[in-house]
PDB file of C-alpha atoms and ligand atoms in Angstrom:
ATOM      1  CA  MET Q   1       7.419  15.503 -15.160  1.00  0.00           C
ATOM      2  CA  PRO Q   2       8.496  14.816 -11.547  1.00  0.00           C
ATOM      3  CA  THR Q   3      11.214  12.220 -10.966  1.00  0.00           C
ATOM      4  CA  LEU Q   4      11.462   9.613  -8.228  1.00  0.00           C
ATOM      5  CA  LEU Q   5      15.037   8.396  -7.698  1.00  0.00           C
ATOM      6  CA  ILE Q   6      15.454   4.908  -6.248  1.00  0.00           C
ATOM      7  CA  VAL Q   7      18.920   4.367  -4.751  1.00  0.00           C
ATOM      8  CA  HIS Q   8      19.481   0.822  -3.591  1.00  0.00           C
ATOM      9  CA  HIS Q   9      22.089  -1.708  -2.580  1.00  0.00           C
ATOM     10  CA  THR Q  10      20.858  -5.149  -3.532  1.00  0.00           C
ATOM     11  CA  PRO Q  11      23.315  -7.929  -2.709  1.00  0.00           C
ATOM     12  CA  SER Q  12      20.933 -10.885  -2.254  1.00  0.00           C
ATOM     13  CA  PRO Q  13      17.662 -12.463  -3.433  1.00  0.00           C
ATOM     14  CA  ASN Q  14      15.788 -11.231  -0.346  1.00  0.00           C
ATOM     15  CA  CYS Q  15      16.917  -7.653  -0.974  1.00  0.00           C
ATOM     16  CA  GLN Q  16      16.062  -8.124  -4.655  1.00  0.00           C
ATOM     17  CA  ALA Q  17      12.513  -9.167  -3.751  1.00  0.00           C
ATOM     18  CA  MET Q  18      12.062  -5.952  -1.747  1.00  0.00           C
ATOM     19  CA  PHE Q  19      13.571  -3.827  -4.502  1.00  0.00           C
ATOM     20  CA  GLU Q  20      11.312  -5.374  -7.146  1.00  0.00           C
ATOM     21  CA  ALA Q  21       8.211  -4.824  -5.028  1.00  0.00           C
ATOM     22  CA  VAL Q  22       9.146  -1.187  -4.411  1.00  0.00           C
ATOM     23  CA  LEU Q  23       9.804  -0.674  -8.124  1.00  0.00           C
ATOM     24  CA  SER Q  24       6.511  -2.331  -9.035  1.00  0.00           C
ATOM     25  CA  GLY Q  25       4.623   0.044  -6.728  1.00  0.00           C
ATOM     26  CA  ALA Q  26       6.476   3.093  -7.987  1.00  0.00           C
ATOM     27  CA  THR Q  27       5.815   2.227 -11.621  1.00  0.00           C
ATOM     28  CA  ASP Q  28       2.176   1.210 -11.201  1.00  0.00           C
ATOM     29  CA  PRO Q  29       0.348   2.215 -14.401  1.00  0.00           C
ATOM     30  CA  GLU Q  30      -2.300   4.058 -12.361  1.00  0.00           C
ATOM     31  CA  ILE Q  31       0.372   6.541 -11.271  1.00  0.00           C
ATOM     32  CA  GLU Q  32       0.762   8.707 -14.319  1.00  0.00           C
ATOM     33  CA  ASP Q  33       3.398  11.230 -15.239  1.00  0.00           C
ATOM     34  CA  VAL Q  34       6.127  10.251 -12.781  1.00  0.00           C
ATOM     35  CA  ARG Q  35       9.550   9.270 -14.073  1.00  0.00           C
ATOM     36  CA  VAL Q  36      11.202   6.558 -11.994  1.00  0.00           C
ATOM     37  CA  VAL Q  37      15.004   6.413 -12.121  1.00  0.00           C
ATOM     38  CA  ARG Q  38      16.855   3.608 -10.370  1.00  0.00           C
ATOM     39  CA  ARG Q  39      20.492   3.620  -9.445  1.00  0.00           C
ATOM     40  CA  ALA Q  40      22.706   1.145  -7.636  1.00  0.00           C
ATOM     41  CA  ALA Q  41      23.985   2.988  -4.575  1.00  0.00           C
ATOM     42  CA  LEU Q  42      27.606   2.815  -5.754  1.00  0.00           C
ATOM     43  CA  SER Q  43      26.782   4.509  -9.054  1.00  0.00           C
ATOM     44  CA  ALA Q  44      24.289   7.192  -7.966  1.00  0.00           C
ATOM     45  CA  THR Q  45      25.596  10.734  -8.217  1.00  0.00           C
ATOM     46  CA  ALA Q  46      24.835  14.140  -6.755  1.00  0.00           C
ATOM     47  CA  GLY Q  47      23.503  15.055 -10.208  1.00  0.00           C
ATOM     48  CA  ASP Q  48      20.968  12.229  -9.975  1.00  0.00           C
ATOM     49  CA  VAL Q  49      19.826  13.577  -6.605  1.00  0.00           C
ATOM     50  CA  LEU Q  50      19.630  17.196  -7.722  1.00  0.00           C
ATOM     51  CA  ASP Q  51      17.632  16.168 -10.814  1.00  0.00           C
ATOM     52  CA  ALA Q  52      15.053  14.209  -8.793  1.00  0.00           C
ATOM     53  CA  ASP Q  53      12.047  15.410  -6.795  1.00  0.00           C
ATOM     54  CA  GLY Q  54      11.805  12.532  -4.305  1.00  0.00           C
ATOM     55  CA  TYR Q  55      13.953   9.652  -3.081  1.00  0.00           C
ATOM     56  CA  LEU Q  56      13.484   6.013  -2.233  1.00  0.00           C
ATOM     57  CA  LEU Q  57      16.392   4.280  -0.516  1.00  0.00           C
ATOM     58  CA  GLY Q  58      16.986   0.577   0.042  1.00  0.00           C
ATOM     59  CA  THR Q  59      19.721  -1.195   1.953  1.00  0.00           C
ATOM     60  CA  PRO Q  60      20.644  -4.254   3.940  1.00  0.00           C
ATOM     61  CA  ALA Q  61      21.781  -3.812   7.535  1.00  0.00           C
ATOM     62  CA  ASN Q  62      25.509  -4.395   7.684  1.00  0.00           C
ATOM     63  CA  LEU Q  63      27.606  -4.379  10.853  1.00  0.00           C
ATOM     64  CA  GLY Q  64      24.974  -2.440  12.750  1.00  0.00           C
ATOM     65  CA  TYR Q  65      24.589   0.289  10.134  1.00  0.00           C
ATOM     66  CA  MET Q  66      23.338   0.902   6.583  1.00  0.00           C
ATOM     67  CA  SER Q  67      25.429  -0.847   3.909  1.00  0.00           C
ATOM     68  CA  GLY Q  68      28.773   0.659   3.009  1.00  0.00           C
ATOM     69  CA  ALA Q  69      27.356   1.260  -0.467  1.00  0.00           C
ATOM     70  CA  LEU Q  70      24.496   3.456   0.775  1.00  0.00           C
ATOM     71  CA  LYS Q  71      26.870   5.169   3.210  1.00  0.00           C
ATOM     72  CA  HIS Q  72      29.146   5.913   0.221  1.00  0.00           C
ATOM     73  CA  PHE Q  73      26.166   7.382  -1.629  1.00  0.00           C
ATOM     74  CA  PHE Q  74      25.451   9.749   1.248  1.00  0.00           C
ATOM     75  CA  ASP Q  75      29.139  10.635   1.583  1.00  0.00           C
ATOM     76  CA  GLN Q  76      29.153  11.637  -2.103  1.00  0.00           C
ATOM     77  CA  ILE Q  77      25.964  13.640  -2.221  1.00  0.00           C
ATOM     78  CA  TYR Q  78      25.659  15.209   1.228  1.00  0.00           C
ATOM     79  CA  TYR Q  79      27.296  18.596   0.758  1.00  0.00           C
ATOM     80  CA  PRO Q  80      26.526  19.033  -2.959  1.00  0.00           C
ATOM     81  CA  CYS Q  81      22.826  18.453  -2.201  1.00  0.00           C
ATOM     82  CA  LEU Q  82      22.499  20.126   1.179  1.00  0.00           C
ATOM     83  CA  ASP Q  83      20.053  23.065   1.098  1.00  0.00           C
ATOM     84  CA  THR Q  84      19.034  22.488  -2.541  1.00  0.00           C
ATOM     85  CA  THR Q  85      17.133  19.298  -1.708  1.00  0.00           C
ATOM     86  CA  ARG Q  86      15.852  20.353   1.718  1.00  0.00           C
ATOM     87  CA  GLY Q  87      12.181  19.475   2.253  1.00  0.00           C
ATOM     88  CA  ARG Q  88      11.994  16.889  -0.515  1.00  0.00           C
ATOM     89  CA  PRO Q  89      10.072  13.650   0.234  1.00  0.00           C
ATOM     90  CA  PHE Q  90      11.809  10.341   0.814  1.00  0.00           C
ATOM     91  CA  GLY Q  91      11.195   6.844   2.089  1.00  0.00           C
ATOM     92  CA  TYR Q  92      13.274   3.735   2.660  1.00  0.00           C
ATOM     93  CA  TYR Q  93      13.410   0.026   3.320  1.00  0.00           C
ATOM     94  CA  VAL Q  94      15.951  -2.036   5.223  1.00  0.00           C
ATOM     95  CA  HIS Q  95      16.541  -5.755   5.067  1.00  0.00           C
ATOM     96  CA  GLY Q  96      18.450  -7.513   7.823  1.00  0.00           C
ATOM     97  CA  GLY Q  97      19.340 -10.811   9.324  1.00  0.00           C
ATOM     98  CA  ASN Q  98      18.233 -10.058  12.860  1.00  0.00           C
ATOM     99  CA  ASP Q  99      18.575  -6.398  13.890  1.00  0.00           C
ATOM    100  CA  VAL Q 100      18.126  -3.370  11.621  1.00  0.00           C
ATOM    101  CA  THR Q 101      18.099  -0.774  14.432  1.00  0.00           C
ATOM    102  CA  GLY Q 102      21.470   0.760  13.659  1.00  0.00           C
ATOM    103  CA  ALA Q 103      20.732   0.987   9.922  1.00  0.00           C
ATOM    104  CA  VAL Q 104      17.430   2.740  10.596  1.00  0.00           C
ATOM    105  CA  ARG Q 105      19.095   5.127  13.054  1.00  0.00           C
ATOM    106  CA  GLY Q 106      21.828   5.936  10.527  1.00  0.00           C
ATOM    107  CA  ILE Q 107      19.394   6.691   7.702  1.00  0.00           C
ATOM    108  CA  GLU Q 108      17.190   8.805   9.988  1.00  0.00           C
ATOM    109  CA  SER Q 109      20.238  10.740  11.113  1.00  0.00           C
ATOM    110  CA  VAL Q 110      21.655  11.574   7.687  1.00  0.00           C
ATOM    111  CA  THR Q 111      18.279  12.374   6.136  1.00  0.00           C
ATOM    112  CA  THR Q 112      17.490  14.652   9.072  1.00  0.00           C
ATOM    113  CA  GLY Q 113      20.769  16.417   8.343  1.00  0.00           C
ATOM    114  CA  LEU Q 114      19.776  16.811   4.707  1.00  0.00           C
ATOM    115  CA  GLY Q 115      16.362  18.123   5.738  1.00  0.00           C
ATOM    116  CA  TRP Q 116      14.514  15.484   3.724  1.00  0.00           C
ATOM    117  CA  ARG Q 117      10.892  14.818   4.703  1.00  0.00           C
ATOM    118  CA  ARG Q 118       9.875  11.206   5.266  1.00  0.00           C
ATOM    119  CA  ALA Q 119       6.706  10.734   3.216  1.00  0.00           C
ATOM    120  CA  ALA Q 120       5.964   7.027   3.630  1.00  0.00           C
ATOM    121  CA  GLU Q 121       6.071   4.301   6.244  1.00  0.00           C
ATOM    122  CA  THR Q 122       9.507   2.709   6.564  1.00  0.00           C
ATOM    123  CA  VAL Q 123       9.635  -1.003   5.726  1.00  0.00           C
ATOM    124  CA  THR Q 124      11.993  -3.229   7.722  1.00  0.00           C
ATOM    125  CA  VAL Q 125      12.236  -6.966   7.123  1.00  0.00           C
ATOM    126  CA  THR Q 126      14.376  -9.732   8.573  1.00  0.00           C
ATOM    127  CA  GLY Q 127      14.637 -13.068   6.823  1.00  0.00           C
ATOM    128  CA  GLU Q 128      12.630 -13.921   3.767  1.00  0.00           C
ATOM    129  CA  PRO Q 129      10.066 -11.220   2.879  1.00  0.00           C
ATOM    130  CA  ASP Q 130       6.564 -12.697   3.275  1.00  0.00           C
ATOM    131  CA  LYS Q 131       3.446 -11.567   1.408  1.00  0.00           C
ATOM    132  CA  ASP Q 132       2.788  -8.774   3.895  1.00  0.00           C
ATOM    133  CA  ALA Q 133       6.358  -7.486   3.599  1.00  0.00           C
ATOM    134  CA  VAL Q 134       6.162  -7.501  -0.189  1.00  0.00           C
ATOM    135  CA  GLU Q 135       2.877  -5.583  -0.041  1.00  0.00           C
ATOM    136  CA  ARG Q 136       4.386  -3.005   2.317  1.00  0.00           C
ATOM    137  CA  CYS Q 137       7.271  -2.535  -0.105  1.00  0.00           C
ATOM    138  CA  TRP Q 138       4.815  -2.082  -2.967  1.00  0.00           C
ATOM    139  CA  GLU Q 139       2.942   0.543  -0.910  1.00  0.00           C
ATOM    140  CA  LEU Q 140       6.197   2.308  -0.141  1.00  0.00           C
ATOM    141  CA  GLY Q 141       7.000   2.661  -3.830  1.00  0.00           C
ATOM    142  CA  ALA Q 142       3.457   3.631  -4.802  1.00  0.00           C
ATOM    143  CA  THR Q 143       3.135   6.192  -1.998  1.00  0.00           C
ATOM    144  CA  LEU Q 144       6.363   7.955  -2.891  1.00  0.00           C
ATOM    145  CA  ALA Q 145       5.571   8.035  -6.613  1.00  0.00           C
ATOM    146  CA  ALA Q 146       1.924   9.083  -6.172  1.00  0.00           C
ATOM    147  CA  GLY Q 147       2.980  11.823  -3.747  1.00  0.00           C
ATOM    148  CA  LEU Q 148       4.989  13.478  -6.511  1.00  0.00           C
ATOM    149  CA  THR Q 149       1.871  13.961  -8.607  1.00  0.00           C
ATOM    150  CA  ASP Q 150       0.116  16.119  -5.961  1.00  0.00           C
TER     151      ASP Q 150
HETATM  152  C1  FMN D 201      29.138  -8.289   6.743  1.00  0.00           C
HETATM  153  C2  FMN D 201      27.701  -8.441   7.103  1.00  0.00           C
HETATM  154  C3  FMN D 201      27.207  -7.751   8.178  1.00  0.00           C
HETATM  155  C4  FMN D 201      25.863  -7.878   8.543  1.00  0.00           C
HETATM  156  N1  FMN D 201      25.391  -7.170   9.606  1.00  0.00           N
HETATM  157  C5  FMN D 201      24.083  -7.250   9.926  1.00  0.00           C
HETATM  158  C6  FMN D 201      23.544  -6.460  10.994  1.00  0.00           C
HETATM  159  O1  FMN D 201      24.236  -5.695  11.650  1.00  0.00           O
HETATM  160  N2  FMN D 201      22.225  -6.586  11.275  1.00  0.00           N
HETATM  161  C7  FMN D 201      21.419  -7.437  10.579  1.00  0.00           C
HETATM  162  O2  FMN D 201      20.229  -7.507  10.879  1.00  0.00           O
HETATM  163  N3  FMN D 201      21.895  -8.174   9.549  1.00  0.00           N
HETATM  164  C8  FMN D 201      23.202  -8.106   9.212  1.00  0.00           C
HETATM  165  N4  FMN D 201      23.686  -8.824   8.153  1.00  0.00           N
HETATM  166  C9  FMN D 201      22.764  -9.595   7.355  1.00  0.00           C
HETATM  167  C10 FMN D 201      22.389  -8.834   6.108  1.00  0.00           C
HETATM  168  O3  FMN D 201      21.587  -7.712   6.442  1.00  0.00           O
HETATM  169  C11 FMN D 201      21.658  -9.743   5.150  1.00  0.00           C
HETATM  170  O4  FMN D 201      22.548 -10.731   4.707  1.00  0.00           O
HETATM  171  C12 FMN D 201      21.116  -8.967   3.961  1.00  0.00           C
HETATM  172  O5  FMN D 201      20.031  -8.171   4.348  1.00  0.00           O
HETATM  173  C13 FMN D 201      20.666  -9.905   2.866  1.00  0.00           C
HETATM  174  O6  FMN D 201      19.730 -10.779   3.392  1.00  0.00           O
HETATM  175  P1  FMN D 201      19.759 -12.333   3.026  1.00  0.00           P
HETATM  176  O7  FMN D 201      21.155 -12.796   3.332  1.00  0.00           O
HETATM  177  O8  FMN D 201      18.710 -12.949   3.932  1.00  0.00           O
HETATM  178  O9  FMN D 201      19.396 -12.437   1.607  1.00  0.00           O
HETATM  179  C14 FMN D 201      25.024  -8.719   7.786  1.00  0.00           C
HETATM  180  C15 FMN D 201      25.545  -9.402   6.672  1.00  0.00           C
HETATM  181  C16 FMN D 201      26.857  -9.265   6.339  1.00  0.00           C
HETATM  182  C17 FMN D 201      27.381  -9.982   5.119  1.00  0.00           C
END
């Protein structure tokens, strides 16, 4: 059974709302035979990444970049997973206070280095996620999970 790995840093209620919507989409009962594994970014390992078939990342924007926690995740897994995970699908969401540009650029850069293939629309939100934002997060999770069943 294919595995979707969700790696997230969730330090606030607004980030939690996005994470829960993504998880709800990924675990929709209509999507059968996909295992969804979730890991806090500080506890995810290279083994988790190697064992998965697709990736969903979530982070706040911090100091013009992805969170230190997600950066730590990439620092840990980059070389152990380079080549082996090339071409695998991924997607991500970013929550920020006012400007998520640097976080998006950072994630695009490192995932390009890994050779991962973005397989769903990125979701960026500032402030409290509204209904539309929650729906886009749900779609993000559902798209990544459903894509693994193809
Ligand atoms: C140290 C620190 C740095 C931050 N830097 C940014 C930033 O560069 N861009 C941005 O849009 N938001 C920034 N924020 C806001 C966080 O992204 C935001 O607090 C987080 O997404 C949680 O959202 P919430 O506080 O609305 O729940 C920063 C927050 C902290 C604590």
